[in-house]
Coordinates of C-alpha atoms and ligand atoms in Angstrom, one line a residue:
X1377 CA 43.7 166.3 131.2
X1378 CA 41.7 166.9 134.3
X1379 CA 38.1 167.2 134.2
X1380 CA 38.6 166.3 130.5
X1381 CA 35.2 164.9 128.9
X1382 CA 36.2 162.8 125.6
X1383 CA 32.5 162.6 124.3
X1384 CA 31.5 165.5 122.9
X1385 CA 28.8 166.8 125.3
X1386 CA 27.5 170.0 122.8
X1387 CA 24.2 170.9 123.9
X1388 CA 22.2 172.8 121.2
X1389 CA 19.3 174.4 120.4
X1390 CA 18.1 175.4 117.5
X1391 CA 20.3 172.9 115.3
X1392 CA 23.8 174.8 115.9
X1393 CA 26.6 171.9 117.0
X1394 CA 24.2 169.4 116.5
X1395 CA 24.9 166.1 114.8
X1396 CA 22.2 164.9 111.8
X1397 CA 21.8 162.0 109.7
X1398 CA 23.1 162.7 106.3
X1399 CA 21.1 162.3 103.2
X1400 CA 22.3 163.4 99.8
X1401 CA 21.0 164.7 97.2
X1402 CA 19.5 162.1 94.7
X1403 CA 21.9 162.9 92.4
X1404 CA 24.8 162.1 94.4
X1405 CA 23.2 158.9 95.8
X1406 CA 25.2 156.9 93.6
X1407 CA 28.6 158.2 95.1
X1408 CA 30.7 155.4 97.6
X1409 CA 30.8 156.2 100.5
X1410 CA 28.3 158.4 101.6
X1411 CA 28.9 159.9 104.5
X1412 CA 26.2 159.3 107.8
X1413 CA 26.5 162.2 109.6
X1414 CA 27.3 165.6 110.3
X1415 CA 27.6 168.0 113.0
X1416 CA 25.6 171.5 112.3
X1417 CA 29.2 173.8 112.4
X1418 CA 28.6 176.8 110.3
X1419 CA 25.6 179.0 109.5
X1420 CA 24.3 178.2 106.9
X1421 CA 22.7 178.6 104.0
X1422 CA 25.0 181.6 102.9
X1423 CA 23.5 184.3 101.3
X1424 CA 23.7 185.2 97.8
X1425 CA 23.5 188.2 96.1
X1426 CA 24.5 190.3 92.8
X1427 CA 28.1 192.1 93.1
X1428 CA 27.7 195.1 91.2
X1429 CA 30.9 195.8 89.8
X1430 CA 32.1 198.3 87.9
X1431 CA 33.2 198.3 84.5
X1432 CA 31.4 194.6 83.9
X1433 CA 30.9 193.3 80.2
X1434 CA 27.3 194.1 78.7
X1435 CA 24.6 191.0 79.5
X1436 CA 27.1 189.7 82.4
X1437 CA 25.7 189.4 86.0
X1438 CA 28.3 188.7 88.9
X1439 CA 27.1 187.3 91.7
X1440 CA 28.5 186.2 94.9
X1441 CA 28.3 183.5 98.0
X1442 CA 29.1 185.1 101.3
X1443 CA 30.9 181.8 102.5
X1444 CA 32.6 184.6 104.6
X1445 CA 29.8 184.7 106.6
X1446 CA 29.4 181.4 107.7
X1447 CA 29.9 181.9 111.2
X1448 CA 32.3 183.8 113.4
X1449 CA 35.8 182.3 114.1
X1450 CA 34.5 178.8 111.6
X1451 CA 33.8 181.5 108.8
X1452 CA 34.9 180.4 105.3
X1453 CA 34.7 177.5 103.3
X1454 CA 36.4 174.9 105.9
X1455 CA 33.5 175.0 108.2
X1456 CA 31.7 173.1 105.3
X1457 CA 34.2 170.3 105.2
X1458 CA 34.9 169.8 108.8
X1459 CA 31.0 169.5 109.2
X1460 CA 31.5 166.0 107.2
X1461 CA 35.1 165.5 109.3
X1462 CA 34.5 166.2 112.3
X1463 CA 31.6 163.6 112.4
X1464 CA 33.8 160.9 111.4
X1465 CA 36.1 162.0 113.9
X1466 CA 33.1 161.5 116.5
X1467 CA 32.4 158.6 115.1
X1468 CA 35.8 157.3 115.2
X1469 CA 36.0 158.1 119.1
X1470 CA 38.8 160.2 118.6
X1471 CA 39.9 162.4 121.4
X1472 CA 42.0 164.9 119.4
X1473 CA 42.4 166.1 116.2
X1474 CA 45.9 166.6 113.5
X1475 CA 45.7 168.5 111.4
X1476 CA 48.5 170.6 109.2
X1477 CA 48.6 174.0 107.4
X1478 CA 51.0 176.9 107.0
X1479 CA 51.3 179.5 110.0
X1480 CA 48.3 181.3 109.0
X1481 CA 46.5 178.2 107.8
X1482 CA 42.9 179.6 107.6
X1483 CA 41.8 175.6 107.7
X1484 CA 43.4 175.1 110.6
X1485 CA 42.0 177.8 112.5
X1486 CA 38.6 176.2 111.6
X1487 CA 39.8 173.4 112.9
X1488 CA 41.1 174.3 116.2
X1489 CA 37.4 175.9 117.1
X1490 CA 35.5 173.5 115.7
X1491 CA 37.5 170.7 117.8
X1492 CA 36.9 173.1 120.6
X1493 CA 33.3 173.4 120.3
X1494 CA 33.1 169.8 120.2
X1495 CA 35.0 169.2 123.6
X1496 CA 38.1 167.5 121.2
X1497 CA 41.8 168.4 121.9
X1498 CA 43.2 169.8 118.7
X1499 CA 47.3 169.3 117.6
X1500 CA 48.3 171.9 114.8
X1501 CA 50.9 171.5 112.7
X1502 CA 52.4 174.7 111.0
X1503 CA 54.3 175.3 108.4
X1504 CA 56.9 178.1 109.2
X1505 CA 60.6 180.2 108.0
X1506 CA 63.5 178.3 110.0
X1507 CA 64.2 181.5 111.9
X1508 CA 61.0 181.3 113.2
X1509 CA 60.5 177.3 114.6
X1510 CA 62.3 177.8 117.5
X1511 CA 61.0 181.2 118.8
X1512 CA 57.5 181.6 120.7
X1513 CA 55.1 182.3 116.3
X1514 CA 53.3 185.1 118.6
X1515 CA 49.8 185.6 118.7
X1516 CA 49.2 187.2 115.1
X1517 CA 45.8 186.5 113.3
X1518 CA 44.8 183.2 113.2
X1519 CA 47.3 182.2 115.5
X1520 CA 45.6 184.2 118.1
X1521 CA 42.0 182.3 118.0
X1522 CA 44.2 179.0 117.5
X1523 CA 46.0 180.0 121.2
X1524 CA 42.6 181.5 122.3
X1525 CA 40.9 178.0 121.5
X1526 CA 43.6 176.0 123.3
X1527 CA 44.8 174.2 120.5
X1528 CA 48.7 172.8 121.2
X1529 CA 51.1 174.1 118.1
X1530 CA 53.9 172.5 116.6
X1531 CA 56.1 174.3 114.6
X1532 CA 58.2 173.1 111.2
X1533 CA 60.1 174.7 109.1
X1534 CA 59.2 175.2 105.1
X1535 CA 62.6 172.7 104.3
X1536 CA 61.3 170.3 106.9
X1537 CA 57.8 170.1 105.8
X1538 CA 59.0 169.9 101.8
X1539 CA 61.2 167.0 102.8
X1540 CA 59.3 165.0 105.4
X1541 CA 56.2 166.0 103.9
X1542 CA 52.7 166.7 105.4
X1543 CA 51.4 162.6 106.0
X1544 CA 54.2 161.7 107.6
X1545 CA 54.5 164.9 110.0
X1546 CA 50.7 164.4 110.8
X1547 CA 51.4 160.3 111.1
X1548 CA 54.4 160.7 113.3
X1549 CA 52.3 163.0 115.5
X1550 CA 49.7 160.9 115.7
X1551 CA 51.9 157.2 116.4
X1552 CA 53.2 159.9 119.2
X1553 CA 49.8 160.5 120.8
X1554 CA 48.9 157.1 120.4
X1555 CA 51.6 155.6 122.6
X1556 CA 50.6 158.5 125.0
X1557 CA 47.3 156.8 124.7
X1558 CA 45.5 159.3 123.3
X1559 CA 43.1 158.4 120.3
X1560 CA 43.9 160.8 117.4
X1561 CA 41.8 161.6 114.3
X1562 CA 44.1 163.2 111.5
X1563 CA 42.2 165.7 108.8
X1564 CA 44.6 166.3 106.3
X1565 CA 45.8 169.9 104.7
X1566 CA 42.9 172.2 104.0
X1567 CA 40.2 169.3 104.9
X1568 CA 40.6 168.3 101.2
X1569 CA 40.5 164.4 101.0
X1570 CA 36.8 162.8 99.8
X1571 CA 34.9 163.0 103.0
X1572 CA 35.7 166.9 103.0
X1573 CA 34.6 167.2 99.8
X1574 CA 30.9 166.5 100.5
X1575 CA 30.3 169.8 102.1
X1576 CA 30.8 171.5 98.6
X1577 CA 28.7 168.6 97.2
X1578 CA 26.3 169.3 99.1
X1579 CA 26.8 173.6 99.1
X1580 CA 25.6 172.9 95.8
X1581 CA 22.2 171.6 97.1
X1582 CA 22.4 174.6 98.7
X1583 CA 22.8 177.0 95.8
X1584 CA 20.1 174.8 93.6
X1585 CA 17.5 175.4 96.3
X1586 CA 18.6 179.0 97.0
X1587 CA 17.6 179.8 93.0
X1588 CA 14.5 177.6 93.2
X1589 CA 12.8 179.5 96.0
X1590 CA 14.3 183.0 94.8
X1591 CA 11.9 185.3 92.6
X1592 CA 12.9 185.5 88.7
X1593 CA 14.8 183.2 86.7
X1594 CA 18.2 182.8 87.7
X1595 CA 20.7 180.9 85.7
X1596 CA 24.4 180.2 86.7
X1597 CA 26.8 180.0 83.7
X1598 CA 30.2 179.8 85.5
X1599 CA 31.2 179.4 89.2
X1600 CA 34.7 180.7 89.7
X1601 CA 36.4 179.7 93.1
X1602 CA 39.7 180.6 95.4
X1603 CA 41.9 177.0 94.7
X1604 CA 44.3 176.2 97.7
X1605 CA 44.3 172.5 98.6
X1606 CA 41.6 171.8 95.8
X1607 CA 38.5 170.1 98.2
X1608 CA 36.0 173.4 97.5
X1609 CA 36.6 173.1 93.9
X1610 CA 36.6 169.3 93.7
X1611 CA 33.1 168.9 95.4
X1612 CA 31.7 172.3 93.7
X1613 CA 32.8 170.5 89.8
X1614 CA 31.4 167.8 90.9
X1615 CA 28.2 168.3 92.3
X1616 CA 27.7 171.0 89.3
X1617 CA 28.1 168.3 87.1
X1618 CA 25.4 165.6 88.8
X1619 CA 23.0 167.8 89.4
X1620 CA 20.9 170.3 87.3
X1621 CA 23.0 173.4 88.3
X1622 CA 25.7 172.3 85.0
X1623 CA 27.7 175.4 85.9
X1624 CA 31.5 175.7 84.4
X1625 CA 33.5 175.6 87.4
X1626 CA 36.5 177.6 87.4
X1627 CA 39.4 178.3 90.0
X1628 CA 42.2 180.6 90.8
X1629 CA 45.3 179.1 91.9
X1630 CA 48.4 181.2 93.9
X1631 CA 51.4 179.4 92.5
X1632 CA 54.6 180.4 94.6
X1633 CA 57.3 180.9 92.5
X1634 CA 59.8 182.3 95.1
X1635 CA 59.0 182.0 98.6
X1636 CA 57.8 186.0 99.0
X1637 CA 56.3 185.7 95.6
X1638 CA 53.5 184.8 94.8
X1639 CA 51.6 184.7 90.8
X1640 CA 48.1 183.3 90.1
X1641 CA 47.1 181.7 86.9
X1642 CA 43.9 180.8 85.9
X1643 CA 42.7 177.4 85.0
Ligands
PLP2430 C1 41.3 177.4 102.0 C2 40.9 178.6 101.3 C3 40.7 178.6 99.9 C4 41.0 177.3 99.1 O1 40.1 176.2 99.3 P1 40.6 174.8 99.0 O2 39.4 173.9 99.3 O3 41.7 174.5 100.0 O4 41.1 174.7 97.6 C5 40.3 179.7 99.3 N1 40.1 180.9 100.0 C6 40.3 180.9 101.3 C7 40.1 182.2 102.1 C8 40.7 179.8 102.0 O5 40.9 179.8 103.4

C-alpha cells in the first residue's frame, strides 16, 4: 500500500495508544505466560456506581461497571483484551490483523479501530445468511465504523462458517496474505484465547482498587456478566478467585435455538 508505515508510529500524550510494560498483580504472578506489554486502548478505569432499580430484594445493592464507556468506537469489553493482543501483535511484527465474528461482531469492530489506530491493516471475517455473501452487507452499525476504519471484509455464510469452522477460515486467510507477503497476526472470535483474557484479570485489579480508594465499605458478593465467546468471564472468575475480591462470578449466555431465535439461560 503506498505510503504504508508497518511500525506502528502512535504518538501519544497523556498515556492514550501508548505501549507499557506489564506487571500483574501479585496474585496473578504465578500465571505462565505473563504477558509484557500492552498498548493504552480504552479509557480506563470505568466507573462504578449503584443501579438503583426498582422493585430490588430488601438488603440487595446492584451495582454497575460502565465498560460501555470505555472509549468511543473501542467502547466495551474488547478494548480490554485487544490492549493485551494487539501488543503481541506489535511484538510479532505483524502488519495486519484476522480476526472473525458475525456481521455485527461488536469484537470485531474493536478490532478494526484499534488496528487502525495503530497504523495495522485489519481483514474481517463475517459471519452472514447465504442471501446476503454475495451482495455489497451495507453500511449498518458496526459495519459502518468497520468501512469507516478501512478495514477489508470478507463475507461467509452461517453453513460455511459451521462447516469450515472459524480457525481454518482465519488460517486460510492468513496462508493467503502470507504468500502475498504480508505478515498477519490472527486474534481469534471475540479476543477470547489466554492472552485476551488478561484484560479481565487485570479489570479486576481495577475494581479491587476502585473499592479501596472509594469512601465506605463496599463488598462485592456476586459479579454477573454478558457470556458470548467466554474471555470476560474466564479472566473475571479467575482473577476473583486469586485475588481478595472472592466474588461469585456469574454469566448470561444467548443460546440460539433457531436461527431468528434466540433464549438465554443462566449459569
Ligand atoms: C462480546 C460481548 C459480550 C461477551 O463477551 P465475551 O468475552 O465474548 O464472552 C457481552 N456483551 C457485549 C456487548 C459484547 O460485545
Amino acid at each position: 500500500m503506498a505510503g504504508h508505515d508497518p511500525k506502528p508510529t502512535a504518538l501519544t500524550i497523556g498515556g492514550f495508544l501508548a505501549k507499557k510494560p506489564y506487571k500483574p498483580p501479585s496474585w496473578a504472578s504465578h500465571l505462565n505466560p505473563i504477558p509484557s506489554h500492552t498498548f493504552s486502548l480504552g479509557h480506563l478505569p470505568t466507573p462504578i456506581h449503584k443501579w438503583n432499580l426498582p422493585n430490588l430484594p430488601e438488603d440487595t445493592e446492584v451495582w454497575i461497571k460502565r465498560d460501555d464507556l470505555s472509549g468511543m468506537q473501542l467502547s466495551g469489553n474488547k478494548v480490554r483484551k485487544l490492549e493485551f493482543l494487539m501488543a503481541d501483535a506489535v511484538a510479532d511484527g505483524a502488519d495486519c490483523i484476522i480476526t472473525v465474528g458475525g456481521i455485527q461482531s461488536n469484537h470485531c469492530r474493536a478490532t478494526a479501530v484499534a488496528a487502525r489506530y495503530l497504523n495495522l491493516d485489519c481483514y474481517l471475517i463475517l459471519r452472514t445468511s447465504k442471501v446476503l455473501v454475495d451482495r455489497d452487507p451495507g453500511l449498518i452499525g458496526n459495519l459502518l465504523v468497520e468501512r469507516l476504519a478501512g478495514a477489508h471484509v470478507e463475507l461467509v455464510s452461517k453453513e460455511e462458517y459451521a462447516r469450515i469452522g472459524s480457525v481454518t477460515l482465519a488460517d486460510l486467510l492468513k496462508k493467503r496474505l502470507l504468500s502475498e507477503g504480508r505478515k498477519p497476526y490472527v486474534i481469534p472470535v471475540g479476543g477470547s484465547n489466554s492472552l485476551g483474557t488478561w484484560g479481565y484479570i487485570e479489570a479486576i485489579r481495577e475494581i479491587e482498587q476502585q473499592i479501596q480508594t472509594g469512601s465506605g465499605e463496599i463488598r462485592f458478593d456476586d459479579i454477573v456478566v454478558a457470556c458470548g465467546s467466554g474471555g470476560t468471564i474466564a479472566g473475571l472468575s479467575l482473577g476473583s478467585t486469586f485475588s481478595n475480591l472472592k466474588a461469585k462470578v456469574y454469566c448470561i449466555v444467548a443460546v440460539v435455538v433457531h436461527s431468528h431465535e434466540t433464549r438465554f439461560a443462566t449459569y
